[in-house]
Coordinates of C-alpha atoms in Angstrom, one line a residue:
Chain A
M1 CA 0.5 46.3 -2.5
S2 CA 1.1 45.0 -6.9
R3 CA 2.6 42.3 -8.1
P4 CA 5.2 43.2 -10.3
A5 CA 3.9 41.9 -14.1
A6 CA 6.3 39.4 -14.2
T7 CA 5.1 36.7 -11.9
V8 CA 1.6 37.8 -12.8
L9 CA 1.4 35.9 -16.2
P10 CA 4.2 32.9 -14.7
L11 CA 1.6 32.5 -11.7
R12 CA -1.6 32.3 -14.2
L13 CA 0.0 29.8 -15.8
A14 CA 0.7 27.7 -13.0
A15 CA -2.7 27.8 -11.6
L16 CA -4.7 26.9 -15.4
A17 CA -2.0 23.6 -15.3
L18 CA -3.4 23.3 -11.8
V19 CA -6.8 23.1 -13.2
A20 CA -6.3 21.9 -16.4
A21 CA -4.3 18.8 -14.7
L22 CA -6.7 18.0 -12.7
P23 CA -8.6 14.3 -13.1
A24 CA -12.3 15.0 -13.9
A25 CA -14.1 14.7 -10.9
A26 CA -15.8 11.3 -11.1
A27 CA -19.4 11.7 -11.9
L28 CA -21.0 8.5 -9.5
K29 CA -20.7 10.8 -5.3
W30 CA -21.2 8.4 -2.9
D31 CA -22.6 9.1 0.4
S32 CA -19.7 7.4 2.6
L33 CA -17.0 6.0 1.5
E34 CA -16.8 3.6 4.3
A35 CA -19.2 1.3 6.1
A36 CA -19.0 -1.0 9.4
V37 CA -20.6 -3.7 10.6
Q38 CA -21.0 -5.2 13.5
V39 CA -22.0 -9.3 13.4
R40 CA -23.0 -11.3 16.0
A41 CA -21.8 -14.5 17.5
E42 CA -24.9 -16.3 16.1
E43 CA -25.1 -14.4 13.1
T44 CA -24.1 -15.7 9.5
A45 CA -24.9 -12.8 7.8
A46 CA -24.8 -9.2 7.4
N47 CA -26.1 -6.6 5.6
T48 CA -24.7 -2.9 5.2
S49 CA -24.8 -0.4 1.5
F50 CA -23.4 2.1 0.6
K51 CA -25.7 4.9 -0.9
F52 CA -24.2 6.9 -4.7
V53 CA -26.5 10.1 -6.7
N54 CA -25.3 10.5 -10.2
A55 CA -23.7 14.2 -9.6
G56 CA -23.0 14.4 -13.1
D57 CA -24.9 15.7 -15.8
K58 CA -24.9 12.7 -17.9
P59 CA -26.4 9.2 -17.1
I60 CA -24.0 6.8 -15.9
T61 CA -22.9 3.2 -16.4
I62 CA -21.6 1.0 -13.2
T63 CA -19.8 -1.1 -15.2
G64 CA -17.5 -3.4 -12.8
I65 CA -17.5 -3.8 -9.0
H66 CA -14.9 -5.5 -7.9
P67 CA -14.4 -6.9 -4.0
G68 CA -11.6 -8.3 -2.5
C69 CA -13.0 -11.5 -1.5
G70 CA -16.0 -14.3 -1.6
C71 CA -17.2 -12.7 1.6
T72 CA -18.5 -9.1 0.2
I73 CA -21.1 -10.3 -1.9
P74 CA -22.3 -7.1 -3.6
S75 CA -26.2 -6.5 -5.2
L76 CA -27.8 -3.0 -7.7
A77 CA -31.2 -2.3 -8.4
K78 CA -30.4 -1.1 -12.1
N79 CA -27.2 -0.9 -13.4
T80 CA -26.8 3.3 -15.1
Y81 CA -28.4 6.3 -13.3
A82 CA -30.3 9.4 -14.6
P83 CA -28.6 12.5 -13.9
G84 CA -29.2 13.1 -10.4
E85 CA -30.6 9.8 -9.2
R86 CA -29.9 8.1 -6.0
G87 CA -28.5 4.7 -5.8
E88 CA -28.0 2.2 -3.3
L89 CA -25.2 -1.2 -4.0
R90 CA -26.1 -3.2 -1.2
I91 CA -23.8 -6.0 0.3
L92 CA -24.0 -9.0 2.3
F93 CA -21.9 -9.9 4.2
E94 CA -20.7 -13.7 4.5
P95 CA -18.3 -14.1 7.8
R96 CA -18.2 -17.7 7.2
N97 CA -14.5 -18.4 8.7
R98 CA -13.3 -15.6 10.6
E99 CA -13.0 -13.7 13.3
G100 CA -12.5 -9.9 14.8
L101 CA -12.3 -7.2 12.8
Y102 CA -12.0 -7.7 9.3
R103 CA -11.4 -5.6 6.6
T104 CA -11.4 -5.6 2.8
S105 CA -12.4 -3.4 -0.1
I106 CA -14.4 -2.8 -2.7
T107 CA -13.9 -1.5 -6.0
V108 CA -16.6 0.0 -8.5
A109 CA -16.0 1.1 -12.0
T110 CA -17.7 3.6 -14.0
D111 CA -18.1 3.7 -17.5
D112 CA -16.9 7.2 -17.2
A113 CA -13.8 6.1 -16.5
A114 CA -13.5 6.1 -12.9
T115 CA -13.6 4.1 -10.1
S116 CA -14.2 4.2 -7.0
T117 CA -13.5 2.0 -3.7
L118 CA -15.2 0.5 -1.0
Q119 CA -13.8 1.0 2.4
F120 CA -15.5 -2.4 4.4
V121 CA -14.9 -3.3 7.8
A122 CA -16.7 -5.8 9.9
D123 CA -16.5 -6.2 13.6
I124 CA -17.2 -9.8 13.8
E125 CA -17.9 -11.7 16.7
P126 CA -16.3 -15.0 17.7
L127 CA -19.0 -17.6 18.6
V128 CA -17.0 -20.9 19.6
S129 CA -13.1 -20.9 20.3
F130 CA -12.1 -24.6 20.4
D131 CA -7.8 -25.2 22.6
T132 CA -7.3 -27.2 19.8
R133 CA -9.1 -28.6 16.1
F134 CA -6.2 -31.5 15.9
V135 CA -5.6 -33.8 18.4
F136 CA -3.8 -37.2 16.2
W137 CA -1.3 -40.5 17.5
K138 CA 2.3 -40.6 16.3
P139 CA 2.8 -44.2 15.3
G140 CA 4.6 -45.8 18.6
E141 CA 2.2 -43.6 20.3
A142 CA -0.9 -45.1 22.7
R143 CA -3.4 -45.0 21.7
T144 CA -5.2 -43.6 24.6
P145 CA -8.6 -40.9 24.4
K146 CA -7.6 -37.5 23.4
H147 CA -9.7 -34.8 24.3
M148 CA -11.1 -31.2 22.9
R149 CA -12.6 -28.7 24.4
L150 CA -15.1 -26.2 22.8
T151 CA -16.6 -22.7 24.2
F152 CA -19.5 -20.8 23.8
A153 CA -18.8 -16.9 23.5
E154 CA -20.8 -15.4 26.7
G155 CA -24.6 -14.8 26.3
H156 CA -25.0 -17.3 24.0
P157 CA -26.2 -20.2 25.5
A158 CA -25.7 -23.6 23.4
S159 CA -25.6 -26.7 23.1
I160 CA -24.9 -29.8 20.9
A161 CA -28.4 -31.8 19.3
E162 CA -25.4 -34.8 16.9
L163 CA -21.9 -35.2 16.9
T164 CA -20.6 -38.0 14.1
S165 CA -16.6 -39.5 12.9
S166 CA -16.8 -39.5 9.4
D167 CA -14.9 -43.2 10.0
T168 CA -17.7 -44.4 12.8
R169 CA -13.8 -46.2 13.6
F170 CA -13.6 -43.5 15.8
A171 CA -15.3 -43.1 18.7
V172 CA -16.9 -39.6 19.7
S173 CA -18.4 -38.0 22.6
F174 CA -19.6 -35.6 24.3
T175 CA -19.8 -34.4 27.8
P176 CA -20.8 -30.2 29.3
V177 CA -18.2 -29.5 31.4
G178 CA -17.9 -26.9 34.7
E179 CA -21.7 -24.7 35.5
S180 CA -21.6 -22.6 32.5
G181 CA -23.7 -24.9 29.9
R182 CA -21.0 -23.5 27.2
E183 CA -18.5 -25.4 27.6
F184 CA -18.1 -28.8 26.7
D185 CA -14.9 -31.2 26.6
I186 CA -15.0 -33.8 23.1
E187 CA -13.9 -37.5 23.6
V188 CA -11.8 -38.7 20.7
V189 CA -10.9 -43.0 20.9
P190 CA -9.3 -43.8 18.5
P191 CA -9.4 -47.5 16.7
A192 CA -6.8 -49.4 17.5
E193 CA -4.5 -51.6 14.9
V194 CA -5.7 -48.3 12.0
I195 CA -3.9 -45.6 9.4
N196 CA -6.6 -42.9 9.2
Y197 CA -8.1 -40.2 10.1
T198 CA -11.5 -38.2 11.1
V199 CA -14.0 -35.6 10.5
I200 CA -16.1 -35.3 13.3
T201 CA -19.1 -33.1 12.3
I202 CA -20.3 -30.3 15.1
R203 CA -24.1 -29.4 15.7
A204 CA -25.0 -27.0 17.6
L205 CA -27.9 -25.3 18.4
I206 CA -27.2 -21.3 19.7
G207 CA -29.7 -19.4 21.2
D208 CA -33.7 -19.7 22.3
A209 CA -34.6 -20.0 18.0
K210 CA -32.0 -22.7 18.9
A211 CA -30.4 -21.8 15.4
E212 CA -28.1 -24.5 13.4
R213 CA -24.1 -24.2 13.6
V214 CA -21.6 -26.8 11.9
F215 CA -18.4 -27.2 13.2
N216 CA -15.7 -29.6 12.1
V217 CA -12.7 -31.0 13.3
V218 CA -10.4 -33.7 13.2
A219 CA -9.0 -37.2 14.6
R220 CA -5.9 -38.9 12.6
T221 CA -3.9 -41.5 13.8
L222 CA -0.4 -40.3 12.1
P223 CA 1.7 -43.5 9.8
A224 CA 5.4 -43.2 10.3
A225 CA 7.6 -40.8 8.4
S226 CA 7.7 -40.4 5.4
A227 CA 9.8 -38.5 3.0
G228 CA 6.9 -35.7 3.1
Q229 CA 6.7 -32.7 0.8
Q230 CA 10.1 -31.6 -0.8
P231 CA 10.1 -28.1 -1.8
P232 CA 9.7 -27.9 -5.6
K233 CA 12.9 -26.8 -7.1
S234 CA 13.3 -22.7 -8.0
Chain B
M1 CA 50.2 -3.2 19.2
D2 CA 50.5 -0.3 16.7
S3 CA 50.8 -2.7 14.0
L4 CA 48.4 -5.4 15.3
R5 CA 45.3 -2.2 15.7
R6 CA 46.5 -1.4 11.4
S7 CA 45.6 -5.0 10.4
W8 CA 42.3 -5.8 12.3
L9 CA 41.6 -2.6 11.4
G10 CA 42.2 -3.1 8.0
I11 CA 40.9 -6.3 7.2
L12 CA 37.0 -4.9 9.0
G13 CA 38.0 -2.0 6.9
I14 CA 38.6 -4.4 3.5
A15 CA 35.3 -6.3 4.5
S16 CA 32.6 -3.7 5.3
L17 CA 33.7 -2.2 1.7
L18 CA 32.9 -5.2 0.7
A19 CA 30.1 -5.9 2.0
A20 CA 28.7 -2.2 0.3
A21 CA 29.9 -3.0 -2.9
A22 CA 27.6 -6.5 -2.5
C23 CA 24.7 -4.0 -1.8
A24 CA 24.7 -1.9 -4.2
F25 CA 26.0 -5.0 -7.3
D26 CA 23.8 -7.6 -5.8
P27 CA 20.2 -7.3 -6.2
R28 CA 19.4 -10.2 -3.2
A29 CA 21.4 -7.9 -1.0
R30 CA 19.8 -5.0 -2.4
T31 CA 16.6 -6.0 -2.0
L32 CA 17.5 -7.9 1.5
L33 CA 18.3 -4.2 3.2
R34 CA 15.2 -2.7 0.8
D35 CA 12.2 -5.0 2.0
P36 CA 13.9 -7.2 4.9
P37 CA 11.1 -10.8 5.6
A38 CA 9.3 -10.1 9.2
P39 CA 10.2 -12.6 11.7
D40 CA 6.4 -14.3 10.6
E41 CA 7.4 -14.3 6.8
I42 CA 11.0 -16.4 4.9
L43 CA 12.4 -15.1 1.4
L44 CA 12.1 -17.8 -1.3
A45 CA 15.8 -18.5 -2.2
A46 CA 16.0 -19.6 2.1
A47 CA 12.0 -21.6 1.6
T48 CA 14.4 -23.6 -0.5
V49 CA 17.0 -24.4 1.1
H50 CA 15.1 -25.8 4.2
P51 CA 16.5 -29.3 5.0
G52 CA 12.8 -30.5 6.2
P53 CA 9.8 -31.7 4.2
L54 CA 7.7 -29.1 3.6
L55 CA 4.1 -28.5 2.9
W56 CA 2.8 -25.0 0.4
I57 CA -0.5 -23.8 1.1
D58 CA -1.9 -21.3 -1.4
A59 CA -4.1 -18.7 -0.1
R60 CA -6.0 -17.5 -2.8
S61 CA -8.7 -17.7 -4.7
A62 CA -9.7 -21.0 -6.8
T63 CA -9.8 -18.8 -9.9
E64 CA -6.4 -18.1 -9.5
F65 CA -5.5 -21.4 -8.1
A66 CA -6.4 -22.7 -11.4
N67 CA -4.4 -20.6 -13.6
G68 CA -1.7 -21.4 -11.6
H69 CA 0.2 -22.5 -8.2
I70 CA 2.9 -24.2 -6.0
P71 CA 3.8 -27.2 -6.8
E72 CA 2.7 -29.7 -4.6
S73 CA 0.7 -26.6 -2.7
I74 CA -2.9 -27.7 -1.3
P75 CA -5.8 -24.5 -1.0
L76 CA -6.7 -23.6 2.2
T77 CA -8.8 -20.4 2.6
L78 CA -11.7 -18.9 4.6
D79 CA -14.0 -19.0 2.7
D80 CA -13.8 -22.8 2.0
W81 CA -12.5 -22.8 5.5
D82 CA -13.8 -26.6 6.5
S83 CA -13.7 -28.7 3.6
Q84 CA -10.4 -27.6 1.6
I85 CA -8.4 -27.9 6.2
V86 CA -9.3 -32.2 6.0
E87 CA -6.4 -32.4 2.7
L88 CA -3.9 -30.7 5.0
L89 CA -4.5 -32.1 8.1
A90 CA -4.7 -35.4 6.1
R91 CA -0.5 -34.6 4.1
W92 CA 0.7 -33.5 7.4
Q93 CA 3.1 -35.0 9.2
P94 CA 4.5 -33.2 12.5
G95 CA 8.0 -31.9 12.1
M96 CA 6.6 -30.3 8.2
R97 CA 6.6 -26.7 8.0
V98 CA 4.3 -25.1 6.2
I99 CA 4.1 -22.4 4.8
V100 CA 1.8 -19.5 3.1
Y101 CA 1.4 -17.5 0.1
C102 CA -0.7 -15.1 -1.8
D103 CA -1.1 -13.1 -4.1
D104 CA 2.3 -10.7 -3.2
R105 CA 3.3 -8.4 -0.3
A106 CA 0.3 -6.6 0.3
C107 CA -2.0 -9.9 0.4
G108 CA -3.7 -10.4 3.8
S109 CA -4.8 -13.7 3.5
S110 CA -2.3 -16.0 3.9
R111 CA -2.1 -13.9 7.0
S112 CA -5.0 -14.7 8.5
V113 CA -4.9 -18.3 7.1
A114 CA -2.0 -18.3 8.7
E115 CA -3.0 -17.4 11.8
K116 CA -5.8 -19.4 12.0
L117 CA -3.4 -22.0 12.0
R118 CA -1.3 -21.1 14.7
R119 CA -4.2 -20.4 16.9
E120 CA -6.9 -23.0 16.7
Y121 CA -4.6 -25.8 15.1
Q122 CA -1.5 -25.1 16.8
F123 CA 0.3 -25.7 14.1
D124 CA 4.0 -24.3 15.2
D125 CA 5.7 -24.5 12.3
V126 CA 3.6 -22.5 9.7
L127 CA 5.4 -19.1 8.3
I128 CA 4.5 -16.6 5.4
L129 CA 6.0 -16.5 1.6
H130 CA 7.6 -13.2 1.2
G131 CA 6.6 -11.8 -1.3
G132 CA 3.8 -14.0 -2.0
W133 CA 3.2 -15.7 -5.8
S134 CA 4.6 -13.1 -7.3
A135 CA 8.3 -13.6 -5.9
W136 CA 7.6 -17.8 -7.2
K137 CA 6.6 -17.5 -10.5
K138 CA 9.6 -13.9 -10.7
S139 CA 11.7 -17.1 -9.7
Q140 CA 10.9 -19.5 -12.1
P141 CA 13.0 -20.4 -15.2
I142 CA 10.8 -18.6 -18.5
P143 CA 9.8 -21.3 -20.1
Q144 CA 11.8 -20.0 -24.3
P145 CA 10.2 -20.9 -26.9
R146 CA 10.0 -23.6 -29.4
Chain C
M1 CA 55.3 -27.7 15.2
K2 CA 55.9 -25.5 12.4
T3 CA 53.9 -27.8 10.6
L4 CA 51.2 -28.3 12.4
D5 CA 50.6 -23.7 12.8
W6 CA 50.1 -24.2 9.0
L7 CA 47.7 -26.7 9.0
L8 CA 45.6 -26.0 11.1
R9 CA 46.2 -22.2 9.5
L10 CA 44.4 -23.1 6.5
A11 CA 41.6 -25.2 8.0
L12 CA 40.6 -22.8 9.8
A13 CA 40.5 -20.4 7.0
G14 CA 39.5 -23.2 4.6
V15 CA 36.9 -23.0 7.4
F16 CA 35.8 -19.0 7.4
I17 CA 36.5 -18.8 3.1
C18 CA 34.0 -21.3 2.3
A19 CA 31.2 -20.7 5.0
A20 CA 31.4 -16.6 3.7
I21 CA 31.9 -17.5 0.1
L22 CA 28.0 -19.6 0.7
K23 CA 25.6 -16.9 2.9
I24 CA 27.1 -14.9 -0.3
A25 CA 25.7 -17.0 -2.6
N26 CA 22.5 -17.2 0.0
P27 CA 21.7 -13.9 1.9
A28 CA 18.3 -14.8 2.3
A29 CA 18.5 -18.3 4.4
F30 CA 21.5 -16.5 5.9
H31 CA 18.9 -14.1 7.0
A32 CA 16.1 -16.4 8.1
A33 CA 18.9 -18.3 10.6
I34 CA 20.2 -15.2 12.4
L35 CA 15.7 -14.0 12.7
T36 CA 16.0 -17.3 15.1
Y37 CA 18.5 -16.7 17.4
R38 CA 16.0 -13.5 18.4
A39 CA 19.2 -12.1 19.8
L40 CA 18.5 -8.9 17.4
P41 CA 16.4 -6.0 17.2
E42 CA 14.8 -7.0 13.4
S43 CA 15.8 -3.7 11.4
L44 CA 19.8 -5.1 12.6
V45 CA 19.5 -8.5 11.2
P46 CA 20.0 -7.8 7.8
V47 CA 22.7 -5.9 8.4
L48 CA 24.2 -8.0 9.5
A49 CA 23.3 -10.4 7.0
L50 CA 24.9 -8.9 4.7
W51 CA 28.9 -8.0 6.3
L52 CA 28.9 -10.8 8.9
P53 CA 30.4 -12.6 5.5
W54 CA 32.3 -10.4 3.8
V55 CA 34.7 -10.3 7.7
E56 CA 34.5 -14.1 7.8
L57 CA 36.2 -14.1 3.9
C58 CA 38.7 -11.2 4.7
T59 CA 39.9 -12.8 8.6
G60 CA 39.7 -16.1 5.9
I61 CA 42.4 -14.8 3.4
A62 CA 43.3 -12.6 6.4
L63 CA 45.5 -15.8 8.3
L64 CA 47.3 -17.2 5.4
W65 CA 48.7 -13.7 5.4
S66 CA 51.7 -13.5 7.7
N67 CA 52.0 -10.2 8.3
H68 CA 48.3 -9.9 9.2
R69 CA 48.9 -13.2 10.4
R70 CA 47.9 -12.0 14.3
A71 CA 44.5 -9.6 14.0
A72 CA 42.8 -12.8 12.5
L73 CA 43.4 -15.0 15.0
W74 CA 42.5 -12.3 17.0
I75 CA 39.1 -12.2 15.2
V76 CA 38.2 -15.1 14.8
A77 CA 38.5 -15.8 18.6
A78 CA 36.7 -12.5 19.4
L79 CA 33.6 -14.4 16.1
N80 CA 33.5 -17.6 17.7
I81 CA 32.7 -16.6 21.2
V82 CA 29.7 -14.5 19.6
F83 CA 28.9 -18.1 18.1
L84 CA 28.6 -19.0 21.3
A85 CA 27.4 -17.3 22.8
A86 CA 24.1 -17.2 20.6
L87 CA 23.8 -21.1 21.0
A88 CA 24.3 -20.6 24.6
Q89 CA 21.2 -18.1 25.1
A90 CA 19.7 -20.0 22.2
A91 CA 19.7 -24.0 23.7
W92 CA 19.5 -21.7 27.5
R93 CA 16.1 -19.7 25.2
G94 CA 14.7 -23.4 24.5
L95 CA 14.8 -21.8 20.7
D96 CA 14.9 -24.3 17.3
V97 CA 17.5 -21.7 15.2
V98 CA 18.8 -22.5 11.9
C99 CA 22.4 -22.9 12.1
G100 CA 23.4 -20.8 9.3
C101 CA 26.9 -21.5 9.6
F102 CA 27.1 -23.3 5.7
G103 CA 24.4 -21.6 3.8
R104 CA 22.5 -25.7 3.5
P105 CA 20.0 -24.2 6.9
A106 CA 20.3 -27.1 8.9
S107 CA 18.0 -27.3 12.4
V108 CA 19.0 -27.5 15.7
R109 CA 17.3 -28.0 18.6
G110 CA 17.4 -29.9 22.3
A111 CA 20.9 -32.2 21.6
G112 CA 21.7 -31.4 18.6
Y113 CA 23.1 -27.6 20.4
L114 CA 25.8 -30.3 22.1
E115 CA 27.3 -30.2 18.8
Y116 CA 26.8 -27.0 17.5
L117 CA 28.5 -25.9 20.5
A118 CA 31.9 -28.0 20.1
R119 CA 32.6 -27.3 17.0
D120 CA 32.7 -23.1 18.1
L121 CA 34.6 -24.6 21.0
A122 CA 37.1 -26.4 18.9
F123 CA 37.6 -23.5 16.3
L124 CA 37.8 -20.9 19.0
L125 CA 40.8 -22.9 21.1
V126 CA 42.6 -23.8 18.0
A127 CA 43.0 -20.4 17.5
A128 CA 44.2 -19.4 20.7
W129 CA 46.7 -22.2 20.3
L130 CA 47.7 -20.8 17.4
L131 CA 47.5 -17.3 18.5
R132 CA 50.2 -18.1 21.3
R133 CA 52.5 -19.9 18.8
E134 CA 52.5 -16.5 17.2
P135 CA 55.6 -14.3 17.7
S136 CA 54.6 -11.8 19.5
S137 CA 54.6 -8.3 18.1
R138 CA 57.8 -6.9 19.1
Q139 CA 59.3 -10.6 18.4
A140 CA 58.1 -10.3 14.9
E141 CA 59.9 -6.5 13.6
R142 CA 63.0 -7.1 15.2
A143 CA 62.4 -10.0 12.6
R144 CA 61.0 -7.8 9.9
N145 CA 64.3 -5.4 10.9
D146 CA 67.3 -7.2 11.0

């Protein structure tokens, strides 16, 4: 059944408008806009890459790469790609203090005024958990020793090589706890009269490779409560 | 009983009309309805009337912190946690409320920082500034040109 | 006795009107305070934060208007029962709440609860007393028709 003539012209105009309104297809075509990495507990970095091809008919130059955080470090072999040429955006991911699922995005700008947003997901296995990383003694509180418990993740045998206190007047020591060989108790003995804080550095050796990892915990004897910060006037 | 019922219906009715008018004309009321803060967040207007001492934490990048930050705030990011946490722990006192902010509503770093403070350092009064740095900037008076 | 009634009514109205104005001036602070009671689903809290102050304002004004005094006193009593219930459940659950009562929030924890419970109980008793002293509605009709 043929359409009445009155509707054909508007339909054609609509189709034309639709085609004209479509954004110019980005010349850079990515194999995938998402990448996922698994970071095992003893690893301090992971690598992945986003592969792409110049699907246009002109050379294209990547003018900017904007990661959402300082933990994804991008690198490119070169900036300009000929038509049909393939390339790879390498990403070095350093979890630093992150654990669990971490999502971020990376925006790539090209000289054809198009931008691509790449999604990056990391699953970071936590290496160690602390019951607390900060102990303190309030003014007037008895200066008895306090403890912090640290537990390494299953499957990651570890030992504490060294325990140091930035303020040596705080005495620190550790003892293994339980049978698993993964739990340690850290005892902090504060000095009698001193008001200060100390940064306790734990140097641990992880796994068969004895990879060295360093953790900080803090202990502090508090001064008498001051007025503290007042909220800034807005 | 009739006049009593009429009276309290009248009081509640007029109150409701006034409340509706406030929502229509007061921008703060409109934003509260449209974009209420989550239970672990706080609006700037509520933060500044907090009766006790406050500690502001800036969870943005070092460049952004250098370009401007809430007065007396301490930078703290996951990337530089180990070096930055010490300053926070050296300034914090029990009973202080900690408020973490980053760019605006959408950024997640303030939430990551807040969760880490609660989980690993047992801070019990950590809130996130709803609207972040953008909300703070909007609240500042525009400096007049001399 | 009549002067005492009049003074009590004026005091009650004053408290409610002042409290209402301070809450209307800073809806964000009142919203944050209601959240600390954890007694309502989150989505209802902004609605309550924007509606309740107007109810308090209209009730305070109605207390000074003879025709609507009885209704206003009933509302005052009902409001204070609600406030007492909210404080009591917070005390029982061991919550640290913020009394958003007068705009400038005050933290309520431990023994502080007793002060606020006592205050709201006092308001409730004053309202009950004034209600008893009010001529009943039938007497009021008769007085008006005479």
